[in-house]
Amino acid sequence: MMQAADMFRTHPRQSQVEISVLAKCVDECYACAQTCTACADACLGEANVAELVRCIRLNEDCKAACLATGEMLSRVTEADWSVLRAQVRACLTACQVCGAECEKHAGHMEHCRVCAEACRACEQACQALLDAIPA
Amino acid sequence: MMQAADMFRTHPRQSQVEISVLAKCVDECYACAQTCTACADACLGEANVAELVRCIRLNEDCKAACLATGEMLSRVTEADWSVLRAQVRACLTACQVCGAECEKHAGHMEHCRVCAEACRACEQACQALLDAIPA
Amino acid sequence: MMQAADMFRTHPRQSQVEISVLAKCVDECYACAQTCTACADACLGEANVAELVRCIRLNEDCKAACLATGEMLSRVTEADWSVLRAQVRACLTACQVCGAECEKHAGHMEHCRVCAEACRACEQACQALLDAIPA
Amino acid sequence: MMQAADMFRTHPRQSQVEISVLAKCVDECYACAQTCTACADACLGEANVAELVRCIRLNEDCKAACLATGEMLSRVTEADWSVLRAQVRACLTACQVCGAECEKHAGHMEHCRVCAEACRACEQACQALLDAIPA
């Protein structure tokens, strides 16, 4: 886990969302981005890479969505929640689809099992944040 | 303008979306990402930076959403359109909100005028792509 | 080609490097990042993906270095040239190595030929910028 | 802290660098990227933002270099150490310069104190990795 909460606590402006929910989502976004990057590379290093093409593609997309979301949610100043809500929804969808794909390979590839867990954790943190975002 | 179309034409797999619509959206995403990065920095370099805080924030968020979207749409292999659709929607929202903010300053700051145009062009390309995405 | 020059011309602060050299490097960085992303995906979509593993890896690394460099060079305000110089050198190295790998496949895969050209153009723009950076 | 080590341990290929050194550097890169993003935003939210312009700029550059480095080091398959070495050097330089700037404000702004620590930790992890990279 990371330390997004430390930075939210020292911020000169007040977050409109409870810090623990926001920090959890930021931490999971960066963790999932790193894990998906590593899982795509691990799949690429497998002897049967040709069977893992869809997994690699979804890993890369999930990574991109998570990084954008983690970066955007790391900012508190002048947050526009219509922008952030749409991005968190995109991240949640990417995590759902990538996590489901990794789960299929989780039984015989440990990196896909770890990655499926990271996607699931990020998906849940995105959902918790969506529930907490001001209407 | 960039050259996304060249790469789509040389791709071993067929895109499910008309290449010209997809390439236009990719090109506008990267162009808008660069312009927003530069506009945030130009605002930061203005003497009245304190009045441009919201503009800088939205520029940075729009940049992040555009980069993720441009990267994800640059891939054709095993595209999952539920993931891509949600990301394009997030990008469209970011461009709308950032473009509207930049437009407010377009009369007295040339970089915001150029940036508002880039956001508008990217927003339109995202809408055109959403209209073309397989249901 | 993109429009980095437009934004440099409207910036409130003066660049310490000639705008045409800087803008050329920014444009090539974003173009190379997009092309490398697309080339990695095109390689992933090839029937003989297992033989293209090194190419995909280098494409992804080159993309990451180019994006960071393009973003950092898009900023003029309070530039620290020791930071920028090191990043441009990293980008140049990534373009050299990736371009050389893509060139090997350029004869039978059109996407690698286009990508080798993008890498070469970016490498040259990085070298031109390094020559122009204040000592 | 994150979990890069988990993914390296489950990777089908052997890293040429000791996993603990590599994982430490990856973790610090992502942590520093998040912290710098948050510090730039916290500076932007301060009443005296005009005096923090250089800090914001360096935060954004450090973030970009750290993200690229964290992503590139997350891959083990077909690593090219000339590319990685140059990128780690760029990251180290960015962390040094950004950390020194944040340190100046550490006495009166807690977010800059936390960020200076993150930069310092990342700089050290980069140095340890450079010492361990195969010649």
XYZ file of C-alpha atoms in Angstrom:
540
model
C 0.000 0.000 0.000
C 1.044 3.551 -0.599
C 0.763 6.821 1.208
C -1.845 8.968 -0.559
C -3.507 9.679 2.799
C -0.400 11.495 4.096
C -0.573 13.989 1.281
C -4.341 14.546 1.604
C -3.886 15.293 5.305
C -1.268 17.989 4.607
C -3.238 19.644 1.778
C -4.215 23.318 2.247
C -7.717 22.671 0.873
C -10.451 20.401 2.169
C -11.452 17.390 0.091
C -15.197 17.133 -0.566
C -14.913 13.367 -0.208
C -13.867 11.529 2.953
C -10.059 11.265 2.810
C -9.898 7.558 3.682
C -12.185 6.607 0.743
C -10.298 8.845 -1.672
C -6.832 7.743 -0.503
C -7.818 4.075 -0.713
C -8.896 4.567 -4.336
C -5.699 6.443 -5.245
C -3.533 3.754 -3.632
C -5.372 0.943 -5.416
C -5.168 2.756 -8.771
C -1.375 3.055 -8.623
C -0.988 -0.490 -7.263
C -3.221 -1.880 -10.030
C -1.357 0.126 -12.686
C 1.960 -1.347 -11.549
C 0.575 -4.861 -11.278
C -1.069 -4.729 -14.722
C 2.165 -3.438 -16.290
C 4.049 -6.327 -14.685
C 1.355 -8.890 -15.619
C 1.400 -7.818 -19.277
C 5.176 -8.273 -19.234
C 4.979 -11.615 -17.445
C 2.433 -12.858 -20.028
C 4.796 -11.622 -22.754
C 7.555 -13.718 -21.182
C 5.491 -16.935 -21.111
C 6.185 -19.682 -23.655
C 2.505 -19.643 -24.709
C 2.334 -15.881 -25.257
C 0.111 -16.362 -28.322
C -2.692 -17.602 -26.033
C -2.315 -14.578 -23.749
C -2.808 -11.806 -26.301
C -6.199 -10.716 -24.936
C -4.840 -10.704 -21.379
C -1.897 -8.510 -22.385
C -4.172 -6.088 -24.211
C -6.542 -5.751 -21.264
C -3.625 -5.381 -18.829
C -2.273 -2.472 -20.858
C -5.661 -0.755 -21.086
C -6.333 -1.256 -17.373
C -2.909 0.200 -16.587
C -3.617 3.313 -18.666
C -7.043 3.896 -17.100
C -5.702 3.315 -13.561
C -2.778 5.709 -14.003
C -5.008 8.499 -15.309
C -7.478 7.933 -12.489
C -4.827 7.748 -9.772
C -3.276 10.983 -11.009
C -6.585 12.843 -11.300
C -7.789 11.711 -7.864
C -4.468 12.766 -6.294
C -5.573 16.359 -6.835
C -7.904 18.145 -4.406
C -7.690 21.750 -5.629
C -10.729 22.800 -7.714
C -11.948 19.261 -8.296
C -14.679 18.939 -10.922
C -16.657 15.866 -9.950
C -18.350 15.368 -13.316
C -14.889 14.860 -14.837
C -13.655 12.669 -11.994
C -16.824 10.566 -11.840
C -16.594 9.676 -15.531
C -12.917 8.750 -15.173
C -13.545 6.584 -12.087
C -16.321 4.799 -14.002
C -13.914 4.109 -16.879
C -11.354 2.784 -14.404
C -13.926 0.556 -12.716
C -14.947 -0.929 -16.077
C -11.325 -1.543 -17.091
C -10.611 -3.266 -13.760
C -13.732 -5.425 -14.070
C -12.919 -6.663 -17.564
C -9.183 -7.119 -16.954
C -9.765 -8.799 -13.582
C -12.209 -11.274 -15.147
C -9.683 -12.159 -17.861
C -6.793 -12.600 -15.398
C -9.010 -14.769 -13.203
C -9.344 -17.271 -16.073
C -5.575 -17.841 -15.954
C -5.205 -17.546 -12.172
C -5.121 -21.311 -11.659
C -1.959 -21.905 -13.668
C -0.247 -18.499 -13.695
C 0.507 -16.912 -10.344
C 1.036 -13.424 -11.848
C -2.506 -13.486 -13.228
C -3.828 -14.506 -9.807
C -2.073 -11.577 -8.115
C -3.227 -9.246 -10.897
C -6.845 -10.409 -10.681
C -6.753 -9.530 -6.979
C -5.303 -6.074 -7.673
C -8.008 -5.423 -10.300
C -10.749 -6.570 -7.912
C -9.415 -4.383 -5.093
C -9.227 -1.365 -7.407
C -12.716 -2.030 -8.775
C -14.108 -2.073 -5.225
C -12.259 1.105 -4.264
C -13.650 2.819 -7.386
C -17.182 1.701 -6.471
C -16.773 2.948 -2.894
C -15.578 6.305 -4.219
C -18.447 6.567 -6.714
C -20.840 5.998 -3.789
C -19.128 8.830 -1.864
C -18.807 11.422 -4.652
C -21.008 14.516 -4.157
C -24.103 14.342 -6.427
C -1.868 16.492 -36.895
C -0.272 13.137 -36.309
C -0.119 9.867 -38.116
C -2.285 7.354 -36.267
C -3.919 6.376 -39.566
C -0.598 5.089 -40.975
C -0.279 2.607 -38.154
C -3.909 1.443 -38.362
C -3.474 0.776 -42.082
C -0.430 -1.448 -41.465
C -2.001 -3.408 -38.590
C -2.393 -7.185 -39.035
C -5.906 -7.111 -37.557
C -9.028 -5.319 -38.744
C -10.415 -2.501 -36.637
C -14.144 -2.852 -35.861
C -14.479 0.907 -36.230
C -13.844 2.884 -39.414
C -10.128 3.763 -39.379
C -10.590 7.436 -40.243
C -12.904 8.006 -37.244
C -10.598 6.102 -34.882
C -7.398 7.749 -36.152
C -8.958 11.207 -35.898
C -9.829 10.561 -32.250
C -6.331 9.233 -31.451
C -4.685 12.225 -33.129
C -6.907 14.717 -31.285
C -6.295 12.967 -27.942
C -2.514 13.282 -28.215
C -2.741 16.840 -29.572
C -5.083 17.857 -26.731
C -2.837 16.183 -24.143
C 0.164 18.170 -25.371
C -1.784 21.421 -25.592
C -3.286 21.026 -22.109
C 0.172 20.288 -20.647
C 1.516 23.434 -22.294
C -1.523 25.521 -21.280
C -1.191 24.492 -17.623
C 2.445 25.546 -17.779
C 1.668 28.814 -19.557
C -0.971 29.635 -16.897
C 1.647 28.805 -14.241
C 3.991 31.303 -15.892
C 1.429 34.151 -15.892
C 1.762 36.984 -13.368
C -1.840 36.367 -12.202
C -1.388 32.629 -11.655
C -3.554 32.760 -8.529
C -6.598 33.513 -10.724
C -5.818 30.587 -13.030
C -5.771 27.787 -10.463
C -8.986 26.159 -11.722
C -7.760 26.349 -15.312
C -4.451 24.660 -14.410
C -6.255 21.905 -12.524
C -8.631 21.181 -15.392
C -5.776 21.280 -17.926
C -3.911 18.631 -15.945
C -6.963 16.389 -15.613
C -7.825 16.759 -19.290
C -4.228 15.884 -20.203
C -4.363 12.686 -18.101
C -7.705 11.562 -19.562
C -6.593 12.341 -23.136
C -3.302 10.449 -22.791
C -5.007 7.347 -21.423
C -7.631 7.496 -24.163
C -5.124 8.105 -26.956
C -3.035 5.159 -25.785
C -5.990 2.789 -25.395
C -7.471 3.713 -28.791
C -4.073 3.198 -30.462
C -4.576 -0.534 -29.907
C -6.665 -2.669 -32.266
C -5.838 -6.183 -31.064
C -8.586 -7.720 -28.882
C -10.353 -4.423 -28.246
C -13.009 -4.528 -25.539
C -15.482 -1.816 -26.443
C -17.124 -1.590 -23.015
C -13.752 -0.518 -21.602
C -12.974 1.829 -24.481
C -16.452 3.379 -24.534
C -16.246 4.311 -20.839
C -12.776 5.821 -21.315
C -13.843 7.838 -24.367
C -16.811 9.163 -22.370
C -14.464 10.233 -19.568
C -12.220 11.957 -22.110
C -15.169 13.738 -23.716
C -16.305 15.048 -20.312
C -12.805 16.238 -19.415
C -12.479 18.042 -22.768
C -15.901 19.680 -22.358
C -15.186 21.039 -18.886
C -11.596 22.087 -19.616
C -12.548 23.639 -22.960
C -15.310 25.690 -21.322
C -12.880 26.990 -18.686
C -10.174 27.874 -21.230
C -12.775 29.660 -23.350
C -13.419 32.087 -20.477
C -9.802 33.250 -20.707
C -9.498 33.002 -24.499
C -10.049 36.730 -25.015
C -6.974 37.818 -23.100
C -4.715 34.753 -23.133
C -3.815 33.306 -26.511
C -2.690 29.953 -25.031
C -6.146 29.431 -23.552
C -7.732 30.234 -26.920
C -5.572 27.608 -28.668
C -6.246 25.134 -25.851
C -10.010 25.694 -25.954
C -9.895 24.835 -29.656
C -7.885 21.651 -29.011
C -10.365 20.581 -26.316
C -13.332 21.271 -28.600
C -11.755 19.320 -31.460
C -11.006 16.374 -29.164
C -14.519 16.466 -27.698
C -16.008 16.288 -31.192
C -13.706 13.445 -32.217
C -14.703 11.533 -29.071
C -18.403 12.063 -29.865
C -17.905 10.894 -33.446
C -16.135 7.776 -32.169
C -18.857 7.055 -29.588
C -21.404 7.233 -32.443
C -19.319 4.697 -34.423
C -18.497 2.205 -31.655
C -20.170 -1.209 -32.088
C -23.171 -1.542 -29.733
C 2.917 16.583 -37.078
C 1.471 18.379 -34.105
C 1.308 21.928 -32.916
C 3.707 22.377 -30.013
C 5.096 25.524 -31.662
C 1.709 27.286 -31.384
C 1.739 26.903 -27.629
C 5.374 27.974 -27.233
C 4.636 31.140 -29.222
C 1.755 32.096 -26.912
C 3.647 31.366 -23.678
C 4.133 34.289 -21.243
C 7.755 33.293 -20.620
C 10.685 33.066 -22.993
C 12.156 29.642 -23.746
C 15.951 29.470 -23.287
C 16.104 27.182 -26.311
C 15.113 28.152 -29.847
C 11.389 27.398 -30.153
C 11.654 25.558 -33.478
C 14.175 23.039 -32.067
C 12.166 22.526 -28.888
C 8.811 22.226 -30.673
C 10.252 19.743 -33.175
C 11.447 17.533 -30.309
C 8.083 17.728 -28.496
C 6.191 16.858 -31.686
C 8.458 13.893 -32.432
C 8.207 12.608 -28.845
C 4.405 12.456 -28.939
C 4.402 11.051 -32.476
C 6.930 8.359 -31.501
C 4.979 7.508 -28.330
C 1.814 6.950 -30.361
C 3.604 4.978 -33.061
C 5.412 2.742 -30.551
C 2.126 2.043 -28.721
C 0.532 1.064 -32.024
C 3.563 -0.983 -33.134
C 3.595 -2.976 -29.874
C -0.096 -3.717 -30.442
C 0.416 -4.603 -34.107
C 3.226 -7.015 -33.133
C 0.889 -8.496 -30.514
C -1.685 -9.088 -33.261
C 0.753 -10.914 -35.543
C 0.560 -14.708 -35.899
C 4.252 -15.007 -34.973
C 3.977 -12.878 -31.817
C 6.413 -15.170 -29.979
C 9.205 -13.960 -32.276
C 8.345 -10.307 -31.620
C 8.636 -10.286 -27.836
C 11.774 -8.144 -27.779
C 10.250 -5.680 -30.238
C 7.101 -5.313 -28.098
C 9.162 -4.759 -24.958
C 11.313 -2.078 -26.575
C 8.252 -0.405 -28.112
C 6.647 -0.123 -24.671
C 9.804 1.277 -23.075
C 10.335 3.748 -25.906
C 6.717 4.877 -25.566
C 7.143 5.517 -21.836
C 10.388 7.480 -22.276
C 8.944 9.524 -25.168
C 5.769 10.446 -23.268
C 7.699 11.611 -20.209
C 10.068 13.614 -22.398
C 7.316 15.158 -24.509
C 5.432 16.216 -21.393
C 8.496 17.657 -19.649
C 9.651 19.566 -22.741
C 6.145 21.016 -23.203
C 6.820 23.161 -20.143
C 8.795 26.419 -20.336
C 8.212 27.895 -16.873
C 11.197 27.459 -14.534
C 12.871 24.805 -16.669
C 15.772 22.990 -14.985
C 18.041 21.896 -17.796
C 19.967 19.300 -15.784
C 16.678 17.416 -15.319
C 15.582 17.902 -18.925
C 18.971 17.010 -20.394
C 19.046 13.661 -18.563
C 15.507 12.866 -19.700
C 16.223 13.759 -23.329
C 19.302 11.502 -23.200
C 17.159 8.643 -21.896
C 14.653 9.255 -24.679
C 17.383 9.324 -27.320
C 18.762 5.987 -26.079
C 15.301 4.386 -26.041
C 14.622 5.602 -29.598
C 18.005 4.316 -30.814
C 17.534 0.827 -29.405
C 13.856 0.524 -30.361
C 14.460 1.942 -33.831
C 17.281 -0.551 -34.453
C 15.029 -3.452 -33.413
C 12.083 -2.288 -35.560
C 14.422 -1.847 -38.530
C 15.217 -5.582 -38.412
C 11.538 -6.345 -39.105
C 10.948 -3.416 -41.472
C 11.314 -5.550 -44.579
C 8.367 -7.820 -43.839
C 6.228 -5.787 -41.412
C 5.105 -2.365 -42.559
C 4.228 -1.227 -39.002
C 7.827 -1.813 -37.919
C 9.072 0.178 -40.905
C 6.871 3.164 -39.993
C 7.884 2.798 -36.338
C 11.610 2.649 -37.141
C 11.203 5.934 -39.004
C 9.382 7.547 -36.062
C 12.128 6.391 -33.682
C 14.849 7.711 -35.957
C 13.114 11.080 -36.346
C 12.678 11.369 -32.580
C 16.287 10.351 -31.933
C 17.485 13.102 -34.303
C 15.209 15.702 -32.718
C 16.542 14.724 -29.282
C 20.128 15.084 -30.518
C 19.379 18.489 -32.030
C 17.848 19.602 -28.739
C 20.801 18.305 -26.705
C 23.088 20.363 -28.967
C 20.948 23.454 -28.290
C 20.454 23.105 -24.525
C 22.212 25.804 -22.479
C 25.440 24.449 -20.899
C 4.800 0.697 0.071
C 3.567 -1.293 -2.863
C 3.926 -4.819 -4.067
C 6.280 -4.897 -7.040
C 8.206 -7.766 -5.441
C 5.152 -10.077 -5.624
C 4.991 -9.708 -9.369
C 8.745 -10.180 -9.887
C 8.589 -13.418 -7.881
C 5.823 -14.827 -10.101
C 7.473 -13.808 -13.388
C 8.343 -16.619 -15.851
C 11.731 -15.052 -16.592
C 14.663 -14.340 -14.292
C 15.586 -10.726 -13.584
C 19.273 -9.934 -14.168
C 19.160 -7.656 -11.139
C 18.456 -8.764 -7.572
C 14.674 -8.612 -7.152
C 14.729 -6.743 -3.837
C 16.775 -3.862 -5.319
C 14.606 -3.686 -8.437
C 11.309 -3.928 -6.538
C 12.400 -1.248 -4.079
C 13.137 1.121 -6.969
C 9.802 0.389 -8.681
C 7.895 0.955 -5.440
C 9.672 4.252 -4.740
C 9.109 5.465 -8.323
C 5.329 5.000 -8.114
C 5.216 6.404 -4.562
C 7.236 9.457 -5.609
C 5.084 9.974 -8.709
C 1.938 10.018 -6.582
C 3.474 12.264 -3.936
C 4.810 14.752 -6.508
C 1.408 14.905 -8.222
C -0.225 15.618 -4.865
C 2.465 18.143 -3.856
C 2.079 20.100 -7.108
C -1.665 20.234 -6.422
C -1.188 21.206 -2.778
C 1.177 24.036 -3.845
C -1.462 25.115 -6.373
C -3.999 25.269 -3.547
C -1.831 27.498 -1.317
C -2.624 31.208 -0.964
C 0.941 32.081 -2.020
C 0.919 29.934 -5.153
C 2.898 32.595 -7.057
C 5.921 31.857 -4.866
C 5.641 28.101 -5.493
C 5.813 28.121 -9.280
C 9.265 26.515 -9.451
C 8.223 23.847 -6.945
C 5.100 22.977 -8.990
C 7.128 22.745 -12.199
C 9.739 20.456 -10.652
C 7.029 18.307 -9.024
C 5.389 17.767 -12.408
C 8.679 16.885 -14.116
C 9.687 14.543 -11.301
C 6.292 12.847 -11.535
C 6.699 12.266 -15.282
C 10.230 10.856 -14.938
C 9.223 8.610 -12.017
C 6.175 7.196 -13.822
C 8.173 6.344 -16.928
C 10.906 4.750 -14.828
C 8.492 2.793 -12.624
C 6.721 1.436 -15.691
C 9.913 0.507 -17.539
C 11.458 -1.188 -14.488
C 8.250 -3.180 -13.925
C 9.171 -5.201 -17.004
C 11.637 -8.098 -16.871
C 11.205 -9.659 -20.316
C 14.008 -8.744 -22.753
C 15.302 -5.857 -20.671
C 17.802 -3.603 -22.439
C 19.963 -2.147 -19.700
C 21.388 0.716 -21.758
C 17.831 2.052 -22.113
C 16.928 1.398 -18.481
C 20.184 2.822 -17.106
C 19.665 6.133 -18.934
C 16.070 6.361 -17.701
C 17.037 5.597 -14.085
C 19.699 8.323 -14.300
C 17.087 10.803 -15.532
C 14.789 9.799 -12.677
C 17.580 10.174 -10.127
C 18.367 13.685 -11.396
C 14.697 14.719 -11.324
C 14.331 13.410 -7.751
C 17.495 15.225 -6.632
C 16.435 18.594 -8.024
C 12.784 18.311 -6.955
C 13.709 17.013 -3.498
C 16.124 19.932 -2.964
C 13.390 22.429 -3.937
C 10.735 20.803 -1.693
C 13.220 20.770 1.184
C 13.400 24.580 1.053
C 9.672 24.728 1.868
C 9.627 21.757 4.252
C 9.747 23.933 7.352
C 6.447 25.696 6.705
C 4.583 23.332 4.356
C 4.070 19.781 5.517
C 3.273 18.493 1.987
C 6.691 19.660 0.790
C 8.341 17.909 3.744
C 6.633 14.606 2.888
C 7.446 15.107 -0.800
C 11.121 15.877 -0.115
C 11.319 12.555 1.753
C 9.679 10.661 -1.122
C 12.120 12.241 -3.602
C 15.088 11.389 -1.396
C 13.936 7.785 -0.967
C 13.432 7.421 -4.727
C 16.814 9.003 -5.479
C 18.509 6.487 -3.155
C 16.640 3.546 -4.671
C 17.690 4.710 -8.146
C 21.326 4.945 -7.032
C 21.186 1.465 -5.490
C 19.740 0.118 -8.739
C 22.384 1.856 -10.869
C 25.038 0.197 -8.676
C 23.404 -3.190 -9.303
C 22.735 -2.943 -13.045
C 24.855 -5.325 -15.175
C 27.757 -3.428 -16.832
